[in-house]
């Protein structure tokens, strides 16, 4: 009888498997979501920051973010400053979809 032992380090991520089972979602979007879920809560999410973490370019990251938004794993909220002017975008990332799946 064979015995397999997995020796885990202290540098690992625990996340939901929900997004891995989305058959209609690309591997790129699944990978980006997994990467985003592995980052610390204090990490400053930005497209530039996400591009810096991989060899993919800005267009690739933007298309994966759009796909995650379509599937309900990402919500973008426009933020405004005290003068009522656009000040940026807040990204809310979810381990499970927050809306119905696209057809």
mmCIF file of C-alpha atoms in Angstrom:
data_model
loop_
_atom_site.group_PDB
_atom_site.id
_atom_site.type_symbol
_atom_site.label_atom_id
_atom_site.label_comp_id
_atom_site.label_asym_id
_atom_site.label_seq_id
_atom_site.Cartn_x
_atom_site.Cartn_y
_atom_site.Cartn_z
ATOM 1 C CA UNK A 1 0.000 0.000 0.000
ATOM 2 C CA UNK A 2 1.360 3.409 -0.986
ATOM 3 C CA UNK A 3 1.291 6.390 1.324
ATOM 4 C CA UNK A 4 1.286 9.934 0.041
ATOM 5 C CA UNK A 5 2.166 12.740 2.401
ATOM 6 C CA UNK A 6 1.719 16.374 1.443
ATOM 7 C CA UNK A 7 4.159 18.654 3.225
ATOM 8 C CA UNK A 8 2.608 22.105 3.220
ATOM 9 C CA UNK A 9 4.464 25.259 4.053
ATOM 10 C CA UNK A 10 2.956 28.136 5.975
ATOM 11 C CA UNK A 11 2.659 30.130 2.742
ATOM 12 C CA UNK A 12 -0.579 28.804 1.231
ATOM 13 C CA UNK A 13 -4.090 30.031 0.494
ATOM 14 C CA UNK A 14 -7.447 28.572 1.473
ATOM 15 C CA UNK A 15 -10.284 29.549 -0.869
ATOM 16 C CA UNK A 16 -13.619 28.353 -2.128
ATOM 17 C CA UNK A 17 -13.601 25.921 -5.067
ATOM 18 C CA UNK A 18 -16.704 27.529 -6.573
ATOM 19 C CA UNK A 19 -14.917 29.480 -9.293
ATOM 20 C CA UNK A 20 -12.888 26.433 -10.350
ATOM 21 C CA UNK A 21 -16.126 24.656 -11.287
ATOM 22 C CA UNK A 22 -17.401 27.452 -13.568
ATOM 23 C CA UNK A 23 -17.176 25.626 -16.912
ATOM 24 C CA UNK A 24 -17.996 28.727 -18.962
ATOM 25 C CA UNK A 25 -15.325 30.891 -17.302
ATOM 26 C CA UNK A 26 -11.841 31.063 -18.836
ATOM 27 C CA UNK A 27 -8.762 29.722 -17.103
ATOM 28 C CA UNK A 28 -7.341 33.252 -17.235
ATOM 29 C CA UNK A 29 -10.243 34.613 -15.162
ATOM 30 C CA UNK A 30 -10.065 31.687 -12.738
ATOM 31 C CA UNK A 31 -6.331 32.210 -12.308
ATOM 32 C CA UNK A 32 -6.671 35.950 -11.765
ATOM 33 C CA UNK A 33 -9.406 35.451 -9.177
ATOM 34 C CA UNK A 34 -7.261 32.857 -7.399
ATOM 35 C CA UNK A 35 -4.325 35.276 -7.402
ATOM 36 C CA UNK A 36 -6.500 38.094 -6.074
ATOM 37 C CA UNK A 37 -7.891 35.865 -3.306
ATOM 38 C CA UNK A 38 -4.345 34.904 -2.313
ATOM 39 C CA UNK A 39 -3.238 38.500 -1.748
ATOM 40 C CA UNK A 40 -3.354 39.973 1.759
ATOM 41 C CA UNK A 41 -6.382 42.057 2.737
ATOM 42 C CA UNK A 42 -4.143 45.117 2.961
ATOM 43 C CA UNK A 43 -2.915 44.831 -0.637
ATOM 44 C CA UNK A 44 -3.801 47.881 -2.733
ATOM 45 C CA UNK A 45 -5.659 46.411 -5.699
ATOM 46 C CA UNK A 46 -5.168 48.187 -9.006
ATOM 47 C CA UNK A 47 -4.917 47.124 -12.623
ATOM 48 C CA UNK A 48 -1.285 48.274 -12.651
ATOM 49 C CA UNK A 49 -0.588 46.212 -9.531
ATOM 50 C CA UNK A 50 -2.204 43.108 -11.008
ATOM 51 C CA UNK A 51 -0.273 43.546 -14.268
ATOM 52 C CA UNK A 52 2.957 43.731 -12.238
ATOM 53 C CA UNK A 53 2.235 40.302 -10.721
ATOM 54 C CA UNK A 54 2.232 38.425 -14.029
ATOM 55 C CA UNK A 55 3.505 38.470 -17.585
ATOM 56 C CA UNK A 56 0.052 39.375 -18.896
ATOM 57 C CA UNK A 57 -0.452 42.912 -20.101
ATOM 58 C CA UNK A 58 -3.057 45.490 -19.134
ATOM 59 C CA UNK A 59 -5.552 44.429 -21.825
ATOM 60 C CA UNK A 60 -5.383 40.809 -20.674
ATOM 61 C CA UNK A 61 -5.931 41.739 -17.028
ATOM 62 C CA UNK A 62 -8.765 44.101 -17.956
ATOM 63 C CA UNK A 63 -10.542 41.398 -19.988
ATOM 64 C CA UNK A 64 -10.203 38.908 -17.103
ATOM 65 C CA UNK A 65 -11.612 41.501 -14.681
ATOM 66 C CA UNK A 66 -14.540 42.113 -17.039
ATOM 67 C CA UNK A 67 -15.188 38.370 -17.172
ATOM 68 C CA UNK A 68 -15.096 38.109 -13.378
ATOM 69 C CA UNK A 69 -17.583 40.964 -13.216
ATOM 70 C CA UNK A 70 -19.854 39.177 -15.709
ATOM 71 C CA UNK A 71 -19.811 36.034 -13.570
ATOM 72 C CA UNK A 72 -20.474 37.963 -10.337
ATOM 73 C CA UNK A 73 -17.090 37.484 -8.653
ATOM 74 C CA UNK A 74 -16.121 41.142 -9.011
ATOM 75 C CA UNK A 75 -18.048 44.324 -8.422
ATOM 76 C CA UNK A 76 -16.688 47.727 -9.439
ATOM 77 C CA UNK A 77 -17.967 50.773 -7.579
ATOM 78 C CA UNK A 78 -17.120 54.279 -8.757
ATOM 79 C CA UNK A 79 -15.982 56.449 -5.864
ATOM 80 C CA UNK A 80 -16.421 60.191 -5.581
ATOM 81 C CA UNK A 81 -14.563 62.742 -3.482
ATOM 82 C CA UNK A 82 -16.038 65.397 -1.186
ATOM 83 C CA UNK A 83 -16.530 67.708 -4.197
ATOM 84 C CA UNK A 84 -18.676 65.106 -5.955
ATOM 85 C CA UNK A 85 -15.973 64.344 -8.513
ATOM 86 C CA UNK A 86 -14.948 60.880 -9.709
ATOM 87 C CA UNK A 87 -11.981 59.779 -7.598
ATOM 88 C CA UNK A 88 -11.438 56.165 -8.590
ATOM 89 C CA UNK A 89 -12.873 52.676 -8.628
ATOM 90 C CA UNK A 90 -13.337 50.394 -5.648
ATOM 91 C CA UNK A 91 -13.096 46.680 -6.460
ATOM 92 C CA UNK A 92 -15.110 44.219 -4.371
ATOM 93 C CA UNK A 93 -13.939 40.636 -4.850
ATOM 94 C CA UNK A 94 -16.084 37.675 -3.817
ATOM 95 C CA UNK A 95 -15.306 33.974 -3.380
ATOM 96 C CA UNK A 96 -18.784 33.065 -4.596
ATOM 97 C CA UNK A 97 -20.815 34.814 -7.321
ATOM 98 C CA UNK A 98 -23.078 37.616 -6.161
ATOM 99 C CA UNK A 99 -25.476 37.423 -9.106
ATOM 100 C CA UNK A 100 -26.975 34.907 -11.452
ATOM 101 C CA UNK A 101 -24.600 33.286 -13.922
ATOM 102 C CA UNK A 102 -24.611 34.569 -17.507
ATOM 103 C CA UNK A 103 -26.351 32.486 -20.134
#
